[in-house]
Amino acid sequence: MKSADASGSALGAFADNLRAAPRRIREGAFRGGAPHTDRTRSTFVFGNVFLHLHSVRVHRWSLRWWTTAGLGIASVAAFLITLVTGVLLMFYYKPYPDVAYASIKDIHFVVPTGRFMRNIHRWATNVMVVTVILHMARVFYTAAYRSPREFNWLIGLALLVTTLGLSFTGYLLPWDQLAYWAITIGANIAQSPREVTDALGVTDMFDPGGLQRLLLLGSDTVGPEALIRFYLLHVMILPLGLTMLLAVHFWRVRKDGGLARPSDADERLGPPAQTYPVFTEAPAKTYSLAAVVRGRTEAVNRGPENTLPSMPHLFYAELAVTMLTVAVCLALALVSDAPLREVANPLVPENPAKAPWYFLGLQELVSFSAFMGGIGIPAIVILGLALIPYLDREEVQTGDWWGGPGGWPLVRRSIAVGLGSVLALEAFAIRFGWLREWFPAIPQLVVTFVNPATILTLAYGAYSVWLVRRHASARAGALGLFTCFLCGFLVLTVIGTHFRGPNWVFYWSPADWPRH
Amino acid sequence: MLGLSSLWMTAGSMLFALVGALRLPRAAVLDSPSKRVRVSLPETLAAGTAFVPPGRSMAVFRDEDGVFAISTVCTHLGCIIKPTAEGFECPCHGSRFAADGSVTRGPAPQPLRWLKVSASGEQWIVDEAAVVPAGTKVNA
């Protein structure tokens, strides 16, 4: 009898435990209970590995629309969209020449929603490139890269390069004419240091260009080895790298004291409106340990008056931007199909052979000199960008749009200078040609180092040095230089995209292209 | 001290192993088909007209001085150029070349490569891997 009782209660306990299991799983996963109050929401954010990349409270300044325009979140959202659609595409894609083309055709014409997924993937890439560039411009123009955020600016640069690398490697995968010739050109740009080593006659001993090309292609030509390498980079190495860099980037935003804001942000915002639920419940523990940490963190010597709980205020904003990004990608994917030309033919180049639009500015530069346009000037630009926060050690107007000596009028003048010089040089080169046409026997080194691309870079540099001296401020020079390069990038991209036709000849409209 | 040195030795050996592992992606297996091509020139080939062997990136010419072959791979960024009446033009970045392969405009850093031609009975053998000085023409 006794044993029957015991077994009965054991069974009862078993049933109780079974019934309680879902609740216990929930409680174990989300310690601290449902996020109903400010305090439990804080615990919720703090205790969740994904959410805790945010600080628990966020400054009201950071939530203003024009502080960031949501560009960083939009880039992340676009990246997530490419991840999801990319994994779906991988179910059908086969990375082998010609087979790859057939599988993309299958995806495009046979697989249910395949074309839609591919379109979304492609448009999300474009959106990501645009938002990453705009995000960088936002950080630059609000001087948000300044101390203590210099290192995060470098991480951001690495993210920009990785983003461009991802889109470039993805460009080869369809194995159509567009892809094949863009990659042939890209691989030969990697080889273009030979332009200099050949001119110096040292290629046999020192050949960094050849090594770069060999590493990229894994062969002498663009073939199966190149495709598998690009595939590996595109689906594995670069996304992993990007994800890791992103984690560091987010974490540093938080550790560097949230978003940059003016030192008088609190005064400018005024007291918070009464409706803000600031501390509806006293915190049970000091989650804000940062308050006792020495050094330049957000919380030192400041009260929580002008901060709001990240949950829900920041999360709503992030969700809104994410939804907008998804909507934009879907809309674009519905109206415009990703291109797919004929299968790659190594004997007949696409004419004109164009890279994706964000590389057409570079392609315009390499049409003057492969080495300077494809490697020299991009390296100078990246190096210059990386140095900005270490040269600009000023503190005035951090966090303000166009902040710094000169302000918006200086930026406006720089736009005029930037557009004017690039348009003038391009017009001259298109109308009159360049050294090679005038003196066919001129040594190559002269053309490599004296061409519209290098002259433009020098002109921008000289203008920037003049600004530094005139305003006695590195920030003024940086404002001028960044604006000029942005204008140059824009104009060269537009020329490369719309005004270059067969044989890279200038045409006012594609309607004027010769028929053949 | 001992712990620190062993730590550094571990780090050093791991770094060394990593460098060794990085040797792997440097293409070890190179697919190198023969670069020598057997070409039969049409009887009617006129001087100054290019003959492009099917599937090859070269233009073979015959004039009164002999036979010669010019590579049609652009020296700028590797596009395949097109023989025209005046010479060659590249579709990618607008380089133009004279009939002897010298650059007349555009970004190409070097003249087109002349390839080694040798006679083989009625046919010609062009070696895409062997470059000869411009102007080298071969007679049967």
XYZ file of C-alpha atoms in Angstrom:
656
model
C 0.000 0.000 0.000
C 2.726 2.357 1.060
C 4.742 1.772 -2.067
C 1.645 2.409 -4.202
C 1.203 5.770 -2.414
C 4.813 6.680 -2.979
C 4.608 5.751 -6.630
C 1.364 7.715 -6.879
C 2.956 10.877 -5.491
C 6.040 10.315 -7.629
C 3.808 10.152 -10.680
C 2.033 13.269 -9.469
C 5.337 15.100 -9.075
C 6.318 13.890 -12.538
C 3.084 15.276 -13.982
C 3.544 18.548 -12.128
C 7.092 18.886 -13.400
C 5.959 18.077 -16.897
C 3.271 20.739 -16.674
C 5.747 23.220 -15.255
C 8.391 22.488 -17.889
C 7.295 25.138 -20.427
C 7.150 27.792 -17.704
C 10.577 26.764 -16.401
C 12.087 26.827 -19.865
C 10.638 30.320 -20.321
C 11.946 31.474 -16.951
C 15.335 29.993 -17.613
C 15.571 31.631 -21.011
C 14.348 35.022 -19.824
C 15.480 35.512 -16.292
C 13.838 38.384 -14.463
C 10.387 37.797 -15.777
C 8.299 39.500 -18.410
C 9.487 43.003 -19.344
C 6.580 45.016 -17.970
C 8.284 47.763 -16.009
C 11.351 49.888 -16.698
C 13.271 47.801 -14.230
C 12.342 44.415 -15.647
C 12.977 45.779 -19.141
C 16.451 46.829 -18.068
C 17.093 43.350 -16.730
C 15.673 41.906 -19.923
C 18.019 43.928 -22.142
C 20.948 43.314 -19.846
C 20.346 39.580 -19.588
C 19.871 38.876 -23.294
C 22.978 38.201 -25.304
C 21.610 39.838 -28.452
C 19.963 42.822 -26.815
C 22.816 43.591 -24.466
C 24.829 44.988 -27.357
C 22.659 48.008 -26.565
C 23.138 49.877 -23.366
C 20.156 49.625 -21.071
C 19.365 53.302 -21.387
C 19.908 55.530 -24.348
C 20.351 59.292 -24.477
C 17.494 61.307 -25.954
C 19.956 62.940 -28.353
C 20.697 59.560 -29.938
C 17.021 59.002 -30.634
C 16.578 62.201 -32.641
C 15.927 61.319 -36.245
C 18.740 63.436 -37.704
C 21.364 62.263 -35.244
C 21.930 59.139 -37.355
C 19.110 59.001 -39.913
C 19.050 55.292 -39.019
C 21.765 54.574 -41.572
C 23.797 52.141 -39.470
C 20.743 50.066 -38.585
C 19.626 50.156 -42.215
C 23.009 48.686 -43.274
C 22.699 45.916 -40.689
C 19.141 45.221 -41.799
C 20.276 44.994 -45.413
C 23.066 42.642 -44.350
C 20.585 40.392 -42.551
C 18.382 40.338 -45.662
C 21.344 39.271 -47.813
C 22.194 36.582 -45.254
C 18.720 35.066 -45.327
C 18.240 35.269 -49.099
C 21.851 34.199 -49.661
C 21.420 31.008 -47.642
C 18.245 30.258 -49.604
C 20.085 30.755 -52.910
C 22.825 28.396 -51.742
C 20.327 25.517 -51.824
C 20.374 25.657 -55.616
C 23.631 27.335 -56.612
C 26.496 25.149 -57.895
C 29.906 26.832 -58.078
C 31.347 25.364 -61.262
C 31.739 27.186 -64.589
C 28.745 26.882 -66.930
C 26.947 24.728 -64.324
C 26.837 27.852 -62.189
C 25.208 29.748 -65.013
C 22.648 26.983 -65.500
C 21.859 26.907 -61.789
C 21.318 30.676 -61.714
C 19.024 30.218 -64.695
C 17.167 27.527 -62.754
C 16.862 29.855 -59.795
C 15.668 32.614 -62.075
C 13.158 30.702 -64.188
C 12.214 27.466 -62.429
C 12.590 27.591 -58.654
C 9.425 28.967 -57.015
C 10.165 32.518 -55.740
C 13.776 31.966 -56.848
C 13.865 35.022 -59.039
C 12.315 37.098 -56.256
C 14.916 35.891 -53.740
C 17.756 36.625 -56.125
C 16.346 40.098 -56.813
C 16.029 40.802 -53.101
C 19.576 39.547 -52.536
C 20.906 41.823 -55.220
C 18.915 44.871 -54.168
C 19.755 44.416 -50.495
C 23.428 44.446 -51.538
C 22.941 47.728 -53.352
C 21.022 49.181 -50.424
C 23.776 48.011 -48.079
C 26.530 49.643 -50.127
C 24.595 52.920 -50.283
C 23.704 52.979 -46.592
C 27.244 52.025 -45.535
C 28.680 54.917 -47.546
C 26.020 57.327 -46.239
C 26.574 56.059 -42.697
C 30.263 56.827 -43.036
C 29.402 60.302 -44.361
C 27.057 60.852 -41.403
C 29.730 59.854 -38.901
C 32.233 62.061 -40.674
C 30.029 65.156 -40.965
C 28.957 64.963 -37.327
C 32.627 64.586 -36.308
C 31.587 61.456 -34.442
C 34.898 59.719 -35.207
C 36.730 61.856 -32.658
C 38.251 60.574 -29.457
C 37.287 58.186 -27.870
C 35.709 56.743 -31.024
C 38.800 56.643 -33.317
C 39.152 52.894 -33.167
C 35.531 52.323 -34.064
C 36.022 54.526 -37.132
C 38.787 52.105 -38.201
C 36.487 49.124 -37.635
C 33.894 50.952 -39.728
C 36.420 51.365 -42.545
C 37.188 47.638 -42.390
C 33.439 47.006 -42.620
C 33.218 49.244 -45.701
C 36.017 47.338 -47.419
C 34.473 43.979 -46.458
C 31.097 45.112 -47.794
C 32.639 46.054 -51.131
C 34.558 42.756 -51.130
C 31.352 40.820 -50.552
C 29.569 42.492 -53.425
C 32.559 42.108 -55.740
C 32.933 38.384 -55.016
C 29.189 37.903 -55.473
C 29.385 39.532 -58.870
C 31.300 36.588 -60.410
C 28.999 33.851 -59.206
C 26.356 33.936 -62.015
C 29.174 33.163 -64.479
C 27.617 35.271 -67.220
C 29.409 37.675 -69.539
C 28.949 40.602 -67.139
C 30.438 38.610 -64.268
C 33.299 37.042 -66.195
C 34.661 40.251 -67.638
C 34.197 42.299 -64.495
C 36.265 39.699 -62.628
C 38.872 39.496 -65.385
C 39.293 43.249 -65.077
C 39.279 43.064 -61.279
C 41.912 40.327 -61.206
C 44.103 42.279 -63.594
C 43.728 45.354 -61.404
C 45.103 43.182 -58.600
C 47.982 42.418 -60.947
C 48.486 46.062 -61.942
C 51.488 46.747 -59.668
C 53.228 45.151 -62.653
C 52.599 48.417 -64.493
C 55.250 49.921 -62.226
C 57.500 46.882 -61.754
C 57.541 46.299 -65.535
C 58.455 49.927 -66.172
C 61.287 49.591 -63.647
C 62.248 46.190 -65.080
C 62.146 44.332 -61.756
C 59.080 42.119 -62.303
C 61.210 38.961 -62.476
C 62.522 39.509 -58.952
C 59.662 41.346 -57.263
C 56.152 40.694 -58.495
C 53.476 41.558 -55.896
C 50.932 42.055 -58.676
C 51.326 38.547 -60.054
C 51.080 37.052 -56.565
C 47.886 38.979 -55.794
C 46.302 37.780 -59.007
C 47.416 34.203 -58.411
C 45.982 34.262 -54.884
C 42.701 35.693 -56.146
C 42.243 33.397 -59.136
C 44.171 30.294 -58.071
C 45.131 29.927 -61.703
C 46.388 31.850 -64.723
C 42.909 32.477 -66.015
C 39.427 33.049 -64.629
C 38.260 29.457 -64.381
C 36.890 26.865 -61.938
C 39.567 27.681 -59.344
C 38.668 31.362 -59.412
C 34.968 30.596 -59.120
C 35.410 28.319 -56.105
C 37.661 30.903 -54.447
C 35.182 33.692 -54.989
C 32.396 31.430 -53.749
C 34.339 30.565 -50.605
C 35.079 34.224 -49.962
C 31.495 35.216 -50.665
C 29.623 32.683 -48.556
C 32.131 31.963 -45.804
C 35.200 34.049 -45.181
C 33.847 37.534 -45.793
C 30.449 37.071 -44.082
C 32.202 35.604 -41.030
C 34.670 38.465 -40.998
C 31.907 40.994 -41.440
C 29.895 39.482 -38.591
C 32.854 39.569 -36.242
C 33.702 43.131 -37.189
C 30.046 44.076 -36.710
C 30.050 42.631 -33.198
C 33.129 44.677 -32.321
C 31.606 47.747 -33.992
C 28.371 47.556 -31.942
C 30.174 46.738 -28.754
C 32.489 49.706 -29.210
C 29.571 52.061 -29.859
C 28.334 51.127 -26.418
C 31.733 51.116 -24.720
C 32.679 54.464 -26.243
C 29.713 56.060 -24.490
C 26.916 55.660 -26.996
C 26.569 57.925 -29.999
C 28.583 61.108 -30.118
C 26.632 64.184 -29.036
C 27.464 67.815 -28.397
C 28.711 68.602 -24.894
C 25.713 70.870 -24.410
C 23.199 68.320 -25.717
C 21.350 68.250 -22.385
C 20.805 72.025 -22.387
C 19.717 72.036 -25.983
C 17.229 69.241 -25.483
C 15.748 70.898 -22.420
C 14.164 68.918 -19.619
C 12.419 65.710 -20.624
C 8.679 65.919 -21.127
C 6.641 64.771 -18.154
C 5.140 61.922 -20.126
C 8.468 60.093 -20.369
C 8.347 57.194 -17.950
C 11.699 57.848 -16.302
C 12.218 55.317 -13.526
C 8.717 54.113 -12.884
C 10.304 51.773 -10.430
C 13.541 52.247 -8.548
C 16.273 49.948 -9.843
C 16.937 47.003 -7.574
C 20.586 46.935 -8.485
C 22.970 49.331 -10.083
C 23.108 47.928 -13.564
C 24.895 51.154 -14.422
C 28.220 50.102 -12.960
C 29.782 52.440 -15.504
C 28.859 55.245 -13.093
C 31.679 54.296 -10.752
C 34.206 53.682 -13.487
C 36.777 56.365 -14.026
C 37.406 57.837 -17.411
C 35.441 59.147 -20.325
C 32.325 57.078 -20.344
C 28.853 58.295 -20.871
C 27.652 57.954 -17.328
C 30.478 59.649 -15.440
C 29.193 62.702 -13.553
C 25.835 62.537 -15.240
C 22.394 61.694 -14.010
C 19.962 59.583 -15.960
C 17.693 62.585 -16.613
C 18.112 62.753 -20.339
C 18.245 59.045 -20.996
C 15.394 56.728 -21.833
C 15.135 52.958 -21.481
C 16.409 51.312 -24.680
C 13.431 49.056 -24.415
C 11.118 50.124 -25.946
C 12.269 53.534 -27.236
C 15.429 52.517 -29.098
C 14.009 49.156 -30.182
C 10.968 50.776 -31.785
C 13.256 53.083 -33.756
C 15.454 50.176 -34.859
C 12.461 48.076 -35.802
C 11.014 50.935 -37.841
C 14.257 51.375 -39.796
C 14.515 47.617 -40.347
C 10.937 47.465 -41.634
C 11.622 50.380 -43.960
C 14.763 48.688 -45.310
C 12.907 45.427 -45.911
C 10.094 47.309 -47.630
C 12.515 49.179 -49.896
C 14.355 45.972 -50.865
C 11.102 44.147 -51.581
C 9.741 47.017 -53.652
C 12.931 47.279 -55.709
C 13.038 43.501 -56.155
C 9.478 43.551 -57.472
C 10.070 46.246 -60.076
C 13.581 45.372 -61.263
C 15.131 42.002 -62.089
C 18.756 41.149 -61.408
C 20.564 40.971 -64.763
C 21.665 37.712 -66.358
C 23.474 37.936 -69.684
C 24.761 35.156 -71.929
C 26.997 32.495 -70.424
C 30.610 33.607 -69.923
C 32.709 33.546 -73.085
C 36.455 33.991 -72.486
C 37.013 34.967 -76.121
C 34.603 37.877 -76.526
C 34.429 40.598 -73.892
C 31.163 42.248 -73.068
C 31.247 45.660 -74.719
C 31.181 47.826 -72.700
C 32.302 45.567 -69.831
C 31.041 47.254 -66.699
C 31.567 46.378 -63.047
C 28.744 46.967 -60.514
C 27.865 50.651 -60.377
C 29.772 51.433 -57.175
C 33.001 50.320 -58.860
C 32.398 52.310 -62.044
C 34.059 55.380 -60.529
C 37.144 53.203 -60.091
C 36.740 51.832 -63.600
C 36.735 55.403 -64.879
C 40.007 55.946 -62.998
C 41.605 52.744 -64.311
C 40.806 53.924 -67.824
C 43.620 56.427 -67.175
C 46.034 54.095 -65.366
C 45.351 50.603 -64.059
C 47.761 50.875 -61.145
C 47.024 54.380 -59.906
C 43.282 54.142 -60.539
C 42.812 50.623 -59.235
C 45.305 50.407 -56.388
C 47.248 53.642 -55.797
C 44.404 56.109 -55.347
C 42.060 53.730 -53.471
C 44.931 52.978 -51.077
C 45.568 56.699 -50.586
C 41.859 57.300 -49.934
C 41.580 54.454 -47.412
C 44.764 55.549 -45.660
C 43.565 59.152 -45.560
C 40.217 58.110 -44.121
C 41.953 55.957 -41.501
C 44.168 58.855 -40.434
C 41.392 61.439 -40.073
C 40.573 60.785 -36.389
C 44.265 60.819 -35.490
C 44.921 64.123 -37.236
C 41.746 65.882 -36.101
C 42.201 66.080 -32.324
C 39.836 69.021 -31.921
C 36.783 68.904 -29.690
C 34.601 71.801 -30.823
C 31.178 70.831 -32.150
C 31.559 67.073 -31.891
C 28.177 65.548 -32.647
C 26.880 68.511 -34.656
C 26.147 68.201 -38.362
C 28.839 69.988 -40.392
C 30.542 70.678 -37.044
C 33.951 72.320 -37.184
C 35.521 75.565 -38.402
C 33.810 76.778 -41.520
C 30.754 74.601 -41.011
C 28.164 74.218 -43.731
C 29.415 77.178 -45.856
C 32.811 75.460 -46.065
C 31.166 72.178 -47.068
C 29.127 74.047 -49.687
C 32.248 75.675 -51.131
C 34.015 72.306 -51.091
C 31.150 70.759 -53.063
C 31.662 73.462 -55.701
C 35.426 72.872 -55.749
C 35.041 69.085 -55.774
C 32.475 69.007 -58.564
C 34.203 71.750 -60.543
C 37.630 70.138 -60.632
C 36.442 66.609 -61.451
C 34.121 67.872 -64.198
C 36.816 70.123 -65.670
C 39.428 67.348 -65.732
C 37.030 64.781 -67.176
C 35.806 67.229 -69.815
C 39.404 68.005 -70.781
C 40.428 64.333 -70.964
C 37.317 63.404 -72.958
C 37.696 66.321 -75.377
C 41.471 66.392 -75.881
C 42.684 62.960 -74.794
C 45.781 62.495 -72.691
C 49.568 62.123 -72.952
C 49.544 58.791 -74.811
C 47.620 60.311 -77.725
C 49.873 63.346 -77.938
C 53.222 61.588 -77.453
C 52.813 57.874 -78.287
C 56.408 57.134 -77.274
C 56.180 58.658 -73.794
C 57.508 56.388 -70.992
C 54.752 54.511 -69.170
C 55.835 55.732 -65.721
C 54.976 59.300 -66.750
C 51.457 58.257 -67.776
C 51.079 56.189 -64.613
C 51.854 59.104 -62.342
C 50.623 62.051 -64.434
C 47.043 61.422 -65.475
C 43.641 62.963 -64.735
C 43.154 60.651 -61.743
C 46.404 61.611 -59.989
C 46.008 65.289 -60.869
C 42.511 65.261 -59.387
C 43.798 63.613 -56.192
C 46.595 66.175 -55.958
C 44.190 69.061 -56.544
C 41.893 67.849 -53.766
C 44.878 67.374 -51.476
C 46.229 70.860 -52.198
C 42.802 72.414 -51.572
C 42.600 70.590 -48.265
C 46.069 71.725 -47.180
C 45.052 75.286 -48.042
C 41.960 74.897 -45.846
C 44.047 73.568 -42.955
C 46.270 76.646 -43.139
C 43.469 79.121 -43.660
C 41.348 77.904 -40.741
C 44.311 76.669 -38.677
C 42.320 73.463 -38.197
C 42.760 69.874 -39.346
C 38.992 69.451 -39.184
C 38.492 72.171 -41.821
C 40.910 70.365 -44.133
C 39.212 67.042 -43.484
C 35.772 68.541 -44.196
C 37.029 69.896 -47.509
C 38.850 66.723 -48.536
C 36.057 64.320 -47.597
C 33.493 66.460 -49.421
C 35.713 66.688 -52.504
C 36.294 62.935 -52.636
C 32.583 62.276 -52.184
C 31.850 64.623 -55.113
C 34.592 63.009 -57.200
C 33.241 59.531 -56.440
C 29.738 60.653 -57.388
C 30.696 62.303 -60.681
C 33.028 59.489 -61.782
C 30.383 56.897 -60.908
C 27.726 58.744 -62.910
C 30.068 59.143 -65.891
C 31.096 55.496 -65.729
C 27.495 54.321 -65.417
C 25.644 56.517 -67.877
C 28.078 58.216 -70.210
C 30.478 55.461 -71.195
C 29.551 53.214 -74.083
C 31.287 50.627 -76.265
C 35.105 50.874 -76.152
C 34.655 53.138 -73.095
C 33.924 56.053 -75.419
C 31.980 59.008 -74.057
C 28.355 59.154 -75.240
C 25.708 61.593 -74.054
C 23.105 58.840 -74.130
C 23.029 55.058 -74.631
C 20.738 55.834 -77.577
C 23.822 57.144 -79.414
C 25.759 53.868 -79.020
C 26.771 52.410 -82.388
C 24.781 49.334 -83.378
C 26.663 46.250 -84.368
C 59.042 33.702 -16.019
C 58.972 30.096 -17.147
C 55.227 30.318 -17.687
C 55.581 33.530 -19.684
C 58.277 32.106 -21.920
C 56.299 28.926 -22.560
C 53.289 31.109 -23.379
C 55.303 33.051 -25.918
C 56.745 29.855 -27.355
C 53.248 28.458 -27.792
C 52.125 31.682 -29.430
C 55.196 31.655 -31.658
C 54.738 28.082 -32.799
C 51.062 28.652 -33.482
C 51.913 31.707 -35.551
C 54.511 29.688 -37.436
C 51.950 26.949 -38.091
C 49.476 29.564 -39.288
C 51.983 31.022 -41.714
C 52.648 27.513 -42.984
C 48.930 26.872 -43.350
C 48.549 30.096 -45.301
C 50.854 28.616 -47.903
C 47.976 26.370 -48.932
C 45.754 28.904 -50.735
C 48.637 29.935 -52.966
C 47.570 27.917 -55.967
C 49.574 24.692 -55.881
C 47.804 22.946 -58.723
C 48.079 24.999 -61.869
C 46.118 23.826 -64.814
C 48.584 24.499 -67.636
C 47.423 23.216 -70.997
C 49.889 23.497 -73.855
C 50.115 27.030 -75.128
C 51.281 25.895 -78.572
C 48.648 26.143 -81.259
C 48.696 24.676 -84.735
C 47.292 27.146 -87.252
C 46.377 26.683 -90.915
C 46.210 30.024 -92.655
C 43.593 30.370 -95.402
C 45.136 30.596 -98.886
C 43.275 33.820 -99.531
C 44.445 35.672 -96.421
C 45.351 39.194 -97.565
C 48.240 41.185 -96.099
C 47.063 43.309 -93.162
C 44.015 41.128 -92.515
C 43.921 39.285 -89.236
C 43.207 35.577 -88.990
C 41.926 34.609 -85.556
C 42.241 30.856 -84.909
C 38.966 29.588 -83.439
C 38.990 29.601 -79.637
C 42.271 31.502 -79.354
C 43.146 35.020 -78.293
C 45.616 35.867 -81.041
C 45.659 37.415 -84.496
C 47.848 35.819 -87.166
C 48.949 37.848 -90.179
C 50.736 37.097 -93.428
C 52.452 39.675 -95.620
C 55.313 39.667 -98.118
C 57.905 39.443 -95.284
C 56.366 36.404 -93.666
C 53.955 35.252 -91.013
C 53.578 36.794 -87.550
C 51.184 36.501 -84.635
C 50.083 39.179 -82.161
C 48.376 38.378 -78.870
C 44.927 39.967 -78.616
C 44.996 40.110 -74.830
C 45.006 43.785 -73.849
C 48.090 44.713 -71.823
C 45.923 46.989 -69.673
C 43.421 44.736 -67.917
C 43.271 41.580 -69.977
C 40.235 42.152 -72.180
C 40.271 40.561 -75.632
C 40.868 43.253 -78.221
C 39.395 43.340 -81.696
C 41.501 43.580 -84.889
C 40.281 46.460 -87.041
C 41.403 47.926 -90.354
C 43.816 50.348 -88.621
C 45.077 48.058 -85.870
C 43.351 46.884 -82.718
C 40.870 48.368 -80.266
C 39.995 47.282 -76.748
C 36.319 47.288 -75.767
C 36.920 47.683 -72.055
C 38.793 50.937 -71.521
C 39.315 52.275 -75.008
C 42.985 51.438 -75.615
C 43.950 51.554 -79.306
C 46.910 49.838 -80.879
C 48.603 50.318 -84.242
C 48.924 47.386 -86.656
C 52.345 46.545 -85.124
C 50.819 46.436 -81.631
C 52.200 49.745 -80.320
C 49.853 51.794 -78.138
C 48.313 54.799 -79.872
C 45.851 55.880 -77.191
C 44.243 54.854 -73.943
C 45.579 53.370 -70.731
C 47.443 50.287 -72.006
C 50.905 50.413 -70.426
C 52.673 48.245 -73.002
C 52.506 47.322 -76.685
C 50.772 44.080 -77.609
C 52.912 40.957 -77.338
C 54.243 39.353 -80.499
C 54.101 35.564 -80.242
C 56.648 33.092 -81.478
C 55.730 31.502 -84.812
C 57.424 28.510 -86.388
C 56.738 26.671 -89.611
C 55.492 23.099 -89.582
C 54.935 21.870 -93.104
C 51.979 23.674 -94.600
C 50.933 24.803 -91.126
C 52.242 27.197 -88.518
C 52.781 26.701 -84.818
C 52.195 29.685 -82.566
C 53.452 29.532 -78.995
C 51.289 31.745 -76.753
C 53.812 31.474 -73.944
C 56.810 32.707 -75.956
C 57.166 36.396 -76.703
C 59.386 37.618 -79.535
C 60.513 41.176 -80.340
C 57.995 43.190 -82.354
C 58.663 42.902 -86.086
C 59.790 39.270 -86.052
C 58.300 37.636 -89.129
C 58.807 34.033 -90.189
C 58.966 32.437 -93.627
C 58.313 28.830 -94.398
